[in-house]
Amino acid sequence: MSATRLLVLGAVRIHGTAHGYLVQNEFLAWGAHEWANVKWGSIYHALKHMTKQGLLTQHEVNDGSWRVDYTITPDGDAEFLRLLRTALAHPEHRPDTFAAALAFFTALPRAEVVDLLLARIGALENERDEKAKHAADSAQRSHGVDHITELFGLWATTAESGIAWTRGLVDRLRSGQYVMADDDPRAFGTLGSGGTPERHP
């Protein structure tokens, strides 16, 4: 899954109408260039490619700036939500996709995010157990390369850490932390009336 795709759709969705420079500035404000490896060229490529796919519409602004504005389509909104739900529920070894999902998880209802994160915990538990078994099996049959078990051990420990953190987020959500889509339809990452969502702390 492309973190850039999710981020660009989400950024356009937040603003209702956005141009490439605005999207880039949004990502800079979030520090996305550090945790999602989003580059200037990839933003414009994503905008143009998703316009061809019918996920965005574009129109030129006739003010002498030659600016092109983009809005999200119903298909684009469906794709954004699909990418968001998938990234929350299914662990990937690339952290940028999950980081992108964390930028927008308030766009979903609280109970749904909890369910998606519980599915993520289940997948991480399976991964942890599988890697721990690989580590044990590798240690038994290694022939001068027993150090390779450290790799499986790293993966198992990383999965365990992810489980602990995700459980903490589930607890915080259950306690009512964060403004979610079902708390306020204008929650961050959620289209409000008139397509102009507001930001909440």
PDB file of N, CA and C in Angstrom, residues 94-182:
ATOM      1  N   ARG A  94       6.717  -1.872   6.686  1.00  0.00           N
ATOM      2  CA  ARG A  94       7.017  -0.476   6.391  1.00  0.00           C
ATOM      3  C   ARG A  94       6.194   0.401   7.318  1.00  0.00           C
ATOM      4  N   PRO A  95       6.832   1.193   8.162  1.00  0.00           N
ATOM      5  CA  PRO A  95       6.065   1.959   9.151  1.00  0.00           C
ATOM      6  C   PRO A  95       5.321   3.149   8.576  1.00  0.00           C
ATOM      7  N   ASP A  96       5.659   3.579   7.345  1.00  0.00           N
ATOM      8  CA  ASP A  96       5.067   4.819   6.842  1.00  0.00           C
ATOM      9  C   ASP A  96       3.567   4.697   6.580  1.00  0.00           C
ATOM     10  N   THR A  97       3.107   3.518   6.183  1.00  0.00           N
ATOM     11  CA  THR A  97       1.686   3.355   5.894  1.00  0.00           C
ATOM     12  C   THR A  97       0.854   3.462   7.167  1.00  0.00           C
ATOM     13  N   PHE A  98       1.304   2.811   8.231  1.00  0.00           N
ATOM     14  CA  PHE A  98       0.577   2.900   9.496  1.00  0.00           C
ATOM     15  C   PHE A  98       0.651   4.319  10.056  1.00  0.00           C
ATOM     16  N   ALA A  99       1.788   4.962   9.876  1.00  0.00           N
ATOM     17  CA  ALA A  99       1.922   6.351  10.316  1.00  0.00           C
ATOM     18  C   ALA A  99       0.919   7.240   9.580  1.00  0.00           C
ATOM     19  N   ALA A 100       0.740   6.994   8.283  1.00  0.00           N
ATOM     20  CA  ALA A 100      -0.249   7.755   7.515  1.00  0.00           C
ATOM     21  C   ALA A 100      -1.655   7.503   8.053  1.00  0.00           C
ATOM     22  N   ALA A 101      -1.946   6.257   8.414  1.00  0.00           N
ATOM     23  CA  ALA A 101      -3.265   5.935   8.966  1.00  0.00           C
ATOM     24  C   ALA A 101      -3.485   6.638  10.299  1.00  0.00           C
ATOM     25  N   LEU A 102      -2.439   6.742  11.107  1.00  0.00           N
ATOM     26  CA  LEU A 102      -2.575   7.415  12.395  1.00  0.00           C
ATOM     27  C   LEU A 102      -2.850   8.908  12.218  1.00  0.00           C
ATOM     28  N   ALA A 103      -2.454   9.461  11.076  1.00  0.00           N
ATOM     29  CA  ALA A 103      -2.739  10.871  10.813  1.00  0.00           C
ATOM     30  C   ALA A 103      -4.225  11.111  10.555  1.00  0.00           C
ATOM     31  N   PHE A 104      -4.976  10.038  10.236  1.00  0.00           N
ATOM     32  CA  PHE A 104      -6.371  10.212   9.830  1.00  0.00           C
ATOM     33  C   PHE A 104      -7.364   9.322  10.575  1.00  0.00           C
ATOM     34  N   PHE A 105      -6.944   8.595  11.605  1.00  0.00           N
ATOM     35  CA  PHE A 105      -7.855   7.606  12.174  1.00  0.00           C
ATOM     36  C   PHE A 105      -9.096   8.239  12.811  1.00  0.00           C
ATOM     37  N   THR A 106      -9.041   9.525  13.152  1.00  0.00           N
ATOM     38  CA  THR A 106     -10.229  10.168  13.710  1.00  0.00           C
ATOM     39  C   THR A 106     -11.323  10.382  12.665  1.00  0.00           C
ATOM     40  N   ALA A 107     -11.028  10.081  11.405  1.00  0.00           N
ATOM     41  CA  ALA A 107     -12.045  10.173  10.353  1.00  0.00           C
ATOM     42  C   ALA A 107     -13.058   9.042  10.439  1.00  0.00           C
ATOM     43  N   LEU A 108     -12.812   8.076  11.321  1.00  0.00           N
ATOM     44  CA  LEU A 108     -13.697   6.923  11.475  1.00  0.00           C
ATOM     45  C   LEU A 108     -14.388   6.965  12.833  1.00  0.00           C
ATOM     46  N   PRO A 109     -15.502   6.258  12.980  1.00  0.00           N
ATOM     47  CA  PRO A 109     -16.150   6.164  14.293  1.00  0.00           C
ATOM     48  C   PRO A 109     -15.255   5.446  15.309  1.00  0.00           C
ATOM     49  N   ARG A 110     -15.406   5.793  16.554  1.00  0.00           N
ATOM     50  CA  ARG A 110     -14.554   5.252  17.622  1.00  0.00           C
ATOM     51  C   ARG A 110     -14.594   3.722  17.684  1.00  0.00           C
ATOM     52  N   ALA A 111     -15.796   3.159  17.703  1.00  0.00           N
ATOM     53  CA  ALA A 111     -15.917   1.706  17.840  1.00  0.00           C
ATOM     54  C   ALA A 111     -15.280   0.979  16.662  1.00  0.00           C
ATOM     55  N   GLU A 112     -15.394   1.552  15.471  1.00  0.00           N
ATOM     56  CA  GLU A 112     -14.791   0.902  14.306  1.00  0.00           C
ATOM     57  C   GLU A 112     -13.276   0.904  14.402  1.00  0.00           C
ATOM     58  N   VAL A 113     -12.692   2.010  14.842  1.00  0.00           N
ATOM     59  CA  VAL A 113     -11.236   2.061  14.986  1.00  0.00           C
ATOM     60  C   VAL A 113     -10.770   1.049  16.030  1.00  0.00           C
ATOM     61  N   VAL A 114     -11.511   0.936  17.124  1.00  0.00           N
ATOM     62  CA  VAL A 114     -11.164  -0.060  18.140  1.00  0.00           C
ATOM     63  C   VAL A 114     -11.169  -1.461  17.534  1.00  0.00           C
ATOM     64  N   ASP A 115     -12.204  -1.788  16.772  1.00  0.00           N
ATOM     65  CA  ASP A 115     -12.287  -3.113  16.144  1.00  0.00           C
ATOM     66  C   ASP A 115     -11.124  -3.342  15.177  1.00  0.00           C
ATOM     67  N   LEU A 116     -10.792  -2.324  14.391  1.00  0.00           N
ATOM     68  CA  LEU A 116      -9.674  -2.452  13.449  1.00  0.00           C
ATOM     69  C   LEU A 116      -8.362  -2.664  14.191  1.00  0.00           C
ATOM     70  N   LEU A 117      -8.166  -1.962  15.283  1.00  0.00           N
ATOM     71  CA  LEU A 117      -6.931  -2.107  16.058  1.00  0.00           C
ATOM     72  C   LEU A 117      -6.876  -3.457  16.769  1.00  0.00           C
ATOM     73  N   LEU A 118      -8.011  -3.984  17.190  1.00  0.00           N
ATOM     74  CA  LEU A 118      -8.027  -5.317  17.788  1.00  0.00           C
ATOM     75  C   LEU A 118      -7.645  -6.371  16.751  1.00  0.00           C
ATOM     76  N   ALA A 119      -8.108  -6.176  15.513  1.00  0.00           N
ATOM     77  CA  ALA A 119      -7.685  -7.078  14.438  1.00  0.00           C
ATOM     78  C   ALA A 119      -6.185  -6.968  14.217  1.00  0.00           C
ATOM     79  N   ARG A 120      -5.652  -5.769  14.314  1.00  0.00           N
ATOM     80  CA  ARG A 120      -4.213  -5.558  14.178  1.00  0.00           C
ATOM     81  C   ARG A 120      -3.451  -6.301  15.285  1.00  0.00           C
ATOM     82  N   ILE A 121      -3.957  -6.216  16.500  1.00  0.00           N
ATOM     83  CA  ILE A 121      -3.315  -6.920  17.613  1.00  0.00           C
ATOM     84  C   ILE A 121      -3.288  -8.420  17.350  1.00  0.00           C
ATOM     85  N   GLY A 122      -4.402  -8.964  16.853  1.00  0.00           N
ATOM     86  CA  GLY A 122      -4.432 -10.388  16.539  1.00  0.00           C
ATOM     87  C   GLY A 122      -3.403 -10.778  15.501  1.00  0.00           C
ATOM     88  N   ALA A 123      -3.267  -9.951  14.458  1.00  0.00           N
ATOM     89  CA  ALA A 123      -2.276 -10.225  13.415  1.00  0.00           C
ATOM     90  C   ALA A 123      -0.858 -10.131  13.967  1.00  0.00           C
ATOM     91  N   LEU A 124      -0.618  -9.155  14.834  1.00  0.00           N
ATOM     92  CA  LEU A 124       0.713  -9.011  15.434  1.00  0.00           C
ATOM     93  C   LEU A 124       1.029 -10.176  16.366  1.00  0.00           C
ATOM     94  N   GLU A 125       0.029 -10.661  17.080  1.00  0.00           N
ATOM     95  CA  GLU A 125       0.250 -11.819  17.958  1.00  0.00           C
ATOM     96  C   GLU A 125       0.628 -13.047  17.139  1.00  0.00           C
ATOM     97  N   ASN A 126      -0.046 -13.235  16.015  1.00  0.00           N
ATOM     98  CA  ASN A 126       0.303 -14.353  15.133  1.00  0.00           C
ATOM     99  C   ASN A 126       1.719 -14.208  14.595  1.00  0.00           C
ATOM    100  N   GLU A 127       2.072 -12.980  14.207  1.00  0.00           N
ATOM    101  CA  GLU A 127       3.415 -12.729  13.691  1.00  0.00           C
ATOM    102  C   GLU A 127       4.466 -12.963  14.764  1.00  0.00           C
ATOM    103  N   ARG A 128       4.208 -12.477  15.964  1.00  0.00           N
ATOM    104  CA  ARG A 128       5.145 -12.680  17.076  1.00  0.00           C
ATOM    105  C   ARG A 128       5.385 -14.169  17.325  1.00  0.00           C
ATOM    106  N   ASP A 129       4.308 -14.947  17.397  1.00  0.00           N
ATOM    107  CA  ASP A 129       4.431 -16.374  17.674  1.00  0.00           C
ATOM    108  C   ASP A 129       5.158 -17.095  16.540  1.00  0.00           C
ATOM    109  N   GLU A 130       4.861 -16.696  15.307  1.00  0.00           N
ATOM    110  CA  GLU A 130       5.509 -17.319  14.151  1.00  0.00           C
ATOM    111  C   GLU A 130       7.008 -17.034  14.141  1.00  0.00           C
ATOM    112  N   LYS A 131       7.393 -15.790  14.401  1.00  0.00           N
ATOM    113  CA  LYS A 131       8.811 -15.437  14.391  1.00  0.00           C
ATOM    114  C   LYS A 131       9.548 -16.087  15.554  1.00  0.00           C
ATOM    115  N   ALA A 132       8.894 -16.180  16.701  1.00  0.00           N
ATOM    116  CA  ALA A 132       9.524 -16.848  17.843  1.00  0.00           C
ATOM    117  C   ALA A 132       9.769 -18.326  17.533  1.00  0.00           C
ATOM    118  N   LYS A 133       8.815 -18.968  16.849  1.00  0.00           N
ATOM    119  CA  LYS A 133       8.989 -20.365  16.450  1.00  0.00           C
ATOM    120  C   LYS A 133      10.121 -20.498  15.443  1.00  0.00           C
ATOM    121  N   HIS A 134      10.198 -19.566  14.482  1.00  0.00           N
ATOM    122  CA  HIS A 134      11.288 -19.593  13.510  1.00  0.00           C
ATOM    123  C   HIS A 134      12.636 -19.452  14.203  1.00  0.00           C
ATOM    124  N   ALA A 135      12.682 -18.608  15.218  1.00  0.00           N
ATOM    125  CA  ALA A 135      13.933 -18.407  15.952  1.00  0.00           C
ATOM    126  C   ALA A 135      14.361 -19.694  16.639  1.00  0.00           C
ATOM    127  N   ALA A 136      13.399 -20.387  17.265  1.00  0.00           N
ATOM    128  CA  ALA A 136      13.713 -21.644  17.944  1.00  0.00           C
ATOM    129  C   ALA A 136      14.126 -22.714  16.952  1.00  0.00           C
ATOM    130  N   ASP A 137      13.413 -22.830  15.846  1.00  0.00           N
ATOM    131  CA  ASP A 137      13.743 -23.832  14.834  1.00  0.00           C
ATOM    132  C   ASP A 137      15.101 -23.553  14.214  1.00  0.00           C
ATOM    133  N   SER A 138      15.387 -22.277  13.956  1.00  0.00           N
ATOM    134  CA  SER A 138      16.660 -21.905  13.347  1.00  0.00           C
ATOM    135  C   SER A 138      17.824 -22.239  14.264  1.00  0.00           C
ATOM    136  N   ALA A 139      17.634 -22.047  15.563  1.00  0.00           N
ATOM    137  CA  ALA A 139      18.700 -22.335  16.524  1.00  0.00           C
ATOM    138  C   ALA A 139      19.018 -23.822  16.557  1.00  0.00           C
ATOM    139  N   GLN A 140      17.992 -24.655  16.337  1.00  0.00           N
ATOM    140  CA  GLN A 140      18.190 -26.096  16.397  1.00  0.00           C
ATOM    141  C   GLN A 140      18.909 -26.639  15.166  1.00  0.00           C
ATOM    142  N   ARG A 141      18.657 -26.046  14.014  1.00  0.00           N
ATOM    143  CA  ARG A 141      19.215 -26.625  12.792  1.00  0.00           C
ATOM    144  C   ARG A 141      20.311 -25.770  12.158  1.00  0.00           C
ATOM    145  N   SER A 142      20.756 -24.739  12.891  1.00  0.00           N
ATOM    146  CA  SER A 142      21.790 -23.865  12.335  1.00  0.00           C
ATOM    147  C   SER A 142      23.117 -24.603  12.228  1.00  0.00           C
ATOM    148  N   HIS A 143      23.862 -24.279  11.195  1.00  0.00           N
ATOM    149  CA  HIS A 143      25.184 -24.874  10.966  1.00  0.00           C
ATOM    150  C   HIS A 143      26.179 -23.732  10.779  1.00  0.00           C
ATOM    151  N   GLY A 144      26.598 -23.169  11.899  1.00  0.00           N
ATOM    152  CA  GLY A 144      27.562 -22.077  11.835  1.00  0.00           C
ATOM    153  C   GLY A 144      26.942 -20.726  11.566  1.00  0.00           C
ATOM    154  N   VAL A 145      25.607 -20.666  11.469  1.00  0.00           N
ATOM    155  CA  VAL A 145      24.941 -19.375  11.235  1.00  0.00           C
ATOM    156  C   VAL A 145      23.876 -19.165  12.305  1.00  0.00           C
ATOM    157  N   ASP A 146      24.177 -19.591  13.547  1.00  0.00           N
ATOM    158  CA  ASP A 146      23.202 -19.483  14.608  1.00  0.00           C
ATOM    159  C   ASP A 146      22.832 -18.034  14.929  1.00  0.00           C
ATOM    160  N   HIS A 147      23.685 -17.095  14.491  1.00  0.00           N
ATOM    161  CA  HIS A 147      23.377 -15.687  14.757  1.00  0.00           C
ATOM    162  C   HIS A 147      22.144 -15.202  13.997  1.00  0.00           C
ATOM    163  N   ILE A 148      21.729 -15.974  12.976  1.00  0.00           N
ATOM    164  CA  ILE A 148      20.561 -15.555  12.201  1.00  0.00           C
ATOM    165  C   ILE A 148      19.299 -15.552  13.055  1.00  0.00           C
ATOM    166  N   THR A 149      19.345 -16.296  14.177  1.00  0.00           N
ATOM    167  CA  THR A 149      18.183 -16.304  15.076  1.00  0.00           C
ATOM    168  C   THR A 149      17.905 -14.912  15.641  1.00  0.00           C
ATOM    169  N   GLU A 150      18.946 -14.063  15.669  1.00  0.00           N
ATOM    170  CA  GLU A 150      18.735 -12.700  16.173  1.00  0.00           C
ATOM    171  C   GLU A 150      17.741 -11.937  15.297  1.00  0.00           C
ATOM    172  N   LEU A 151      17.733 -12.232  14.002  1.00  0.00           N
ATOM    173  CA  LEU A 151      16.815 -11.566  13.099  1.00  0.00           C
ATOM    174  C   LEU A 151      15.373 -11.909  13.454  1.00  0.00           C
ATOM    175  N   PHE A 152      15.104 -13.201  13.656  1.00  0.00           N
ATOM    176  CA  PHE A 152      13.751 -13.608  14.037  1.00  0.00           C
ATOM    177  C   PHE A 152      13.391 -13.056  15.413  1.00  0.00           C
ATOM    178  N   GLY A 153      14.373 -13.006  16.295  1.00  0.00           N
ATOM    179  CA  GLY A 153      14.143 -12.449  17.622  1.00  0.00           C
ATOM    180  C   GLY A 153      13.779 -10.975  17.556  1.00  0.00           C
ATOM    181  N   LEU A 154      14.442 -10.254  16.657  1.00  0.00           N
ATOM    182  CA  LEU A 154      14.122  -8.834  16.476  1.00  0.00           C
ATOM    183  C   LEU A 154      12.686  -8.664  16.009  1.00  0.00           C
ATOM    184  N   TRP A 155      12.273  -9.459  15.022  1.00  0.00           N
ATOM    185  CA  TRP A 155      10.913  -9.359  14.503  1.00  0.00           C
ATOM    186  C   TRP A 155       9.881  -9.686  15.584  1.00  0.00           C
ATOM    187  N   ALA A 156      10.174 -10.731  16.388  1.00  0.00           N
ATOM    188  CA  ALA A 156       9.240 -11.114  17.450  1.00  0.00           C
ATOM    189  C   ALA A 156       9.126 -10.005  18.492  1.00  0.00           C
ATOM    190  N   THR A 157      10.262  -9.408  18.849  1.00  0.00           N
ATOM    191  CA  THR A 157      10.260  -8.333  19.840  1.00  0.00           C
ATOM    192  C   THR A 157       9.547  -7.095  19.299  1.00  0.00           C
ATOM    193  N   THR A 158       9.765  -6.792  18.013  1.00  0.00           N
ATOM    194  CA  THR A 158       9.093  -5.651  17.394  1.00  0.00           C
ATOM    195  C   THR A 158       7.579  -5.851  17.389  1.00  0.00           C
ATOM    196  N   ALA A 159       7.144  -7.075  17.086  1.00  0.00           N
ATOM    197  CA  ALA A 159       5.715  -7.376  17.098  1.00  0.00           C
ATOM    198  C   ALA A 159       5.152  -7.228  18.507  1.00  0.00           C
ATOM    199  N   GLU A 160       5.882  -7.690  19.515  1.00  0.00           N
ATOM    200  CA  GLU A 160       5.434  -7.585  20.899  1.00  0.00           C
ATOM    201  C   GLU A 160       5.296  -6.121  21.319  1.00  0.00           C
ATOM    202  N   SER A 161       6.256  -5.316  20.902  1.00  0.00           N
ATOM    203  CA  SER A 161       6.188  -3.885  21.199  1.00  0.00           C
ATOM    204  C   SER A 161       4.973  -3.245  20.529  1.00  0.00           C
ATOM    205  N   GLY A 162       4.713  -3.639  19.273  1.00  0.00           N
ATOM    206  CA  GLY A 162       3.547  -3.125  18.563  1.00  0.00           C
ATOM    207  C   GLY A 162       2.248  -3.516  19.239  1.00  0.00           C
ATOM    208  N   ILE A 163       2.192  -4.729  19.777  1.00  0.00           N
ATOM    209  CA  ILE A 163       1.003  -5.192  20.495  1.00  0.00           C
ATOM    210  C   ILE A 163       0.754  -4.318  21.717  1.00  0.00           C
ATOM    211  N   ALA A 164       1.803  -4.075  22.494  1.00  0.00           N
ATOM    212  CA  ALA A 164       1.664  -3.287  23.718  1.00  0.00           C
ATOM    213  C   ALA A 164       1.208  -1.867  23.414  1.00  0.00           C
ATOM    214  N   TRP A 165       1.803  -1.256  22.385  1.00  0.00           N
ATOM    215  CA  TRP A 165       1.432   0.115  22.033  1.00  0.00           C
ATOM    216  C   TRP A 165      -0.007   0.181  21.533  1.00  0.00           C
ATOM    217  N   THR A 166      -0.393  -0.783  20.699  1.00  0.00           N
ATOM    218  CA  THR A 166      -1.740  -0.776  20.135  1.00  0.00           C
ATOM    219  C   THR A 166      -2.784  -0.988  21.221  1.00  0.00           C
ATOM    220  N   ARG A 167      -2.482  -1.843  22.186  1.00  0.00           N
ATOM    221  CA  ARG A 167      -3.408  -2.023  23.313  1.00  0.00           C
ATOM    222  C   ARG A 167      -3.589  -0.714  24.073  1.00  0.00           C
ATOM    223  N   GLY A 168      -2.500   0.029  24.216  1.00  0.00           N
ATOM    224  CA  GLY A 168      -2.598   1.319  24.880  1.00  0.00           C
ATOM    225  C   GLY A 168      -3.494   2.283  24.134  1.00  0.00           C
ATOM    226  N   LEU A 169      -3.385   2.301  22.802  1.00  0.00           N
ATOM    227  CA  LEU A 169      -4.236   3.172  21.997  1.00  0.00           C
ATOM    228  C   LEU A 169      -5.696   2.755  22.111  1.00  0.00           C
ATOM    229  N   VAL A 170      -5.948   1.446  22.110  1.00  0.00           N
ATOM    230  CA  VAL A 170      -7.321   0.960  22.282  1.00  0.00           C
ATOM    231  C   VAL A 170      -7.880   1.442  23.620  1.00  0.00           C
ATOM    232  N   ASP A 171      -7.076   1.350  24.675  1.00  0.00           N
ATOM    233  CA  ASP A 171      -7.529   1.811  25.994  1.00  0.00           C
ATOM    234  C   ASP A 171      -7.830   3.309  25.980  1.00  0.00           C
ATOM    235  N   ARG A 172      -6.970   4.071  25.302  1.00  0.00           N
ATOM    236  CA  ARG A 172      -7.193   5.519  25.256  1.00  0.00           C
ATOM    237  C   ARG A 172      -8.471   5.860  24.492  1.00  0.00           C
ATOM    238  N   LEU A 173      -8.711   5.138  23.414  1.00  0.00           N
ATOM    239  CA  LEU A 173      -9.939   5.371  22.650  1.00  0.00           C
ATOM    240  C   LEU A 173     -11.174   4.987  23.462  1.00  0.00           C
ATOM    241  N   ARG A 174     -11.103   3.868  24.162  1.00  0.00           N
ATOM    242  CA  ARG A 174     -12.237   3.426  24.969  1.00  0.00           C
ATOM    243  C   ARG A 174     -12.531   4.383  26.122  1.00  0.00           C
ATOM    244  N   SER A 175     -11.492   5.085  26.577  1.00  0.00           N
ATOM    245  CA  SER A 175     -11.683   6.043  27.666  1.00  0.00           C
ATOM    246  C   SER A 175     -12.214   7.384  27.167  1.00  0.00           C
ATOM    247  N   GLY A 176     -12.371   7.518  25.838  1.00  0.00           N
ATOM    248  CA  GLY A 176     -12.953   8.725  25.278  1.00  0.00           C
ATOM    249  C   GLY A 176     -11.964   9.737  24.754  1.00  0.00           C
ATOM    250  N   GLN A 177     -10.686   9.354  24.695  1.00  0.00           N
ATOM    251  CA  GLN A 177      -9.701  10.308  24.195  1.00  0.00           C
ATOM    252  C   GLN A 177      -9.857  10.509  22.686  1.00  0.00           C
ATOM    253  N   TYR A 178      -9.610  11.702  22.223  1.00  0.00           N
ATOM    254  CA  TYR A 178      -9.658  12.134  20.818  1.00  0.00           C
ATOM    255  C   TYR A 178     -11.099  12.362  20.352  1.00  0.00           C
ATOM    256  N   VAL A 179     -11.248  13.304  19.459  1.00  0.00           N
ATOM    257  CA  VAL A 179     -12.543  13.614  18.847  1.00  0.00           C
ATOM    258  C   VAL A 179     -12.669  12.781  17.580  1.00  0.00           C
ATOM    259  N   MET A 180     -13.611  11.859  17.576  1.00  0.00           N
ATOM    260  CA  MET A 180     -13.777  10.935  16.465  1.00  0.00           C
ATOM    261  C   MET A 180     -14.950  11.366  15.587  1.00  0.00           C
ATOM    262  N   ALA A 181     -15.098  10.673  14.454  1.00  0.00           N
ATOM    263  CA  ALA A 181     -16.121  11.061  13.475  1.00  0.00           C
ATOM    264  C   ALA A 181     -17.524  11.000  14.051  1.00  0.00           C
ATOM    265  N   ASP A 182     -17.788  10.049  14.964  1.00  0.00           N
ATOM    266  CA  ASP A 182     -19.121   9.955  15.537  1.00  0.00           C
ATOM    267  C   ASP A 182     -19.297  10.880  16.747  1.00  0.00           C
TER     268      ASP A 182
END
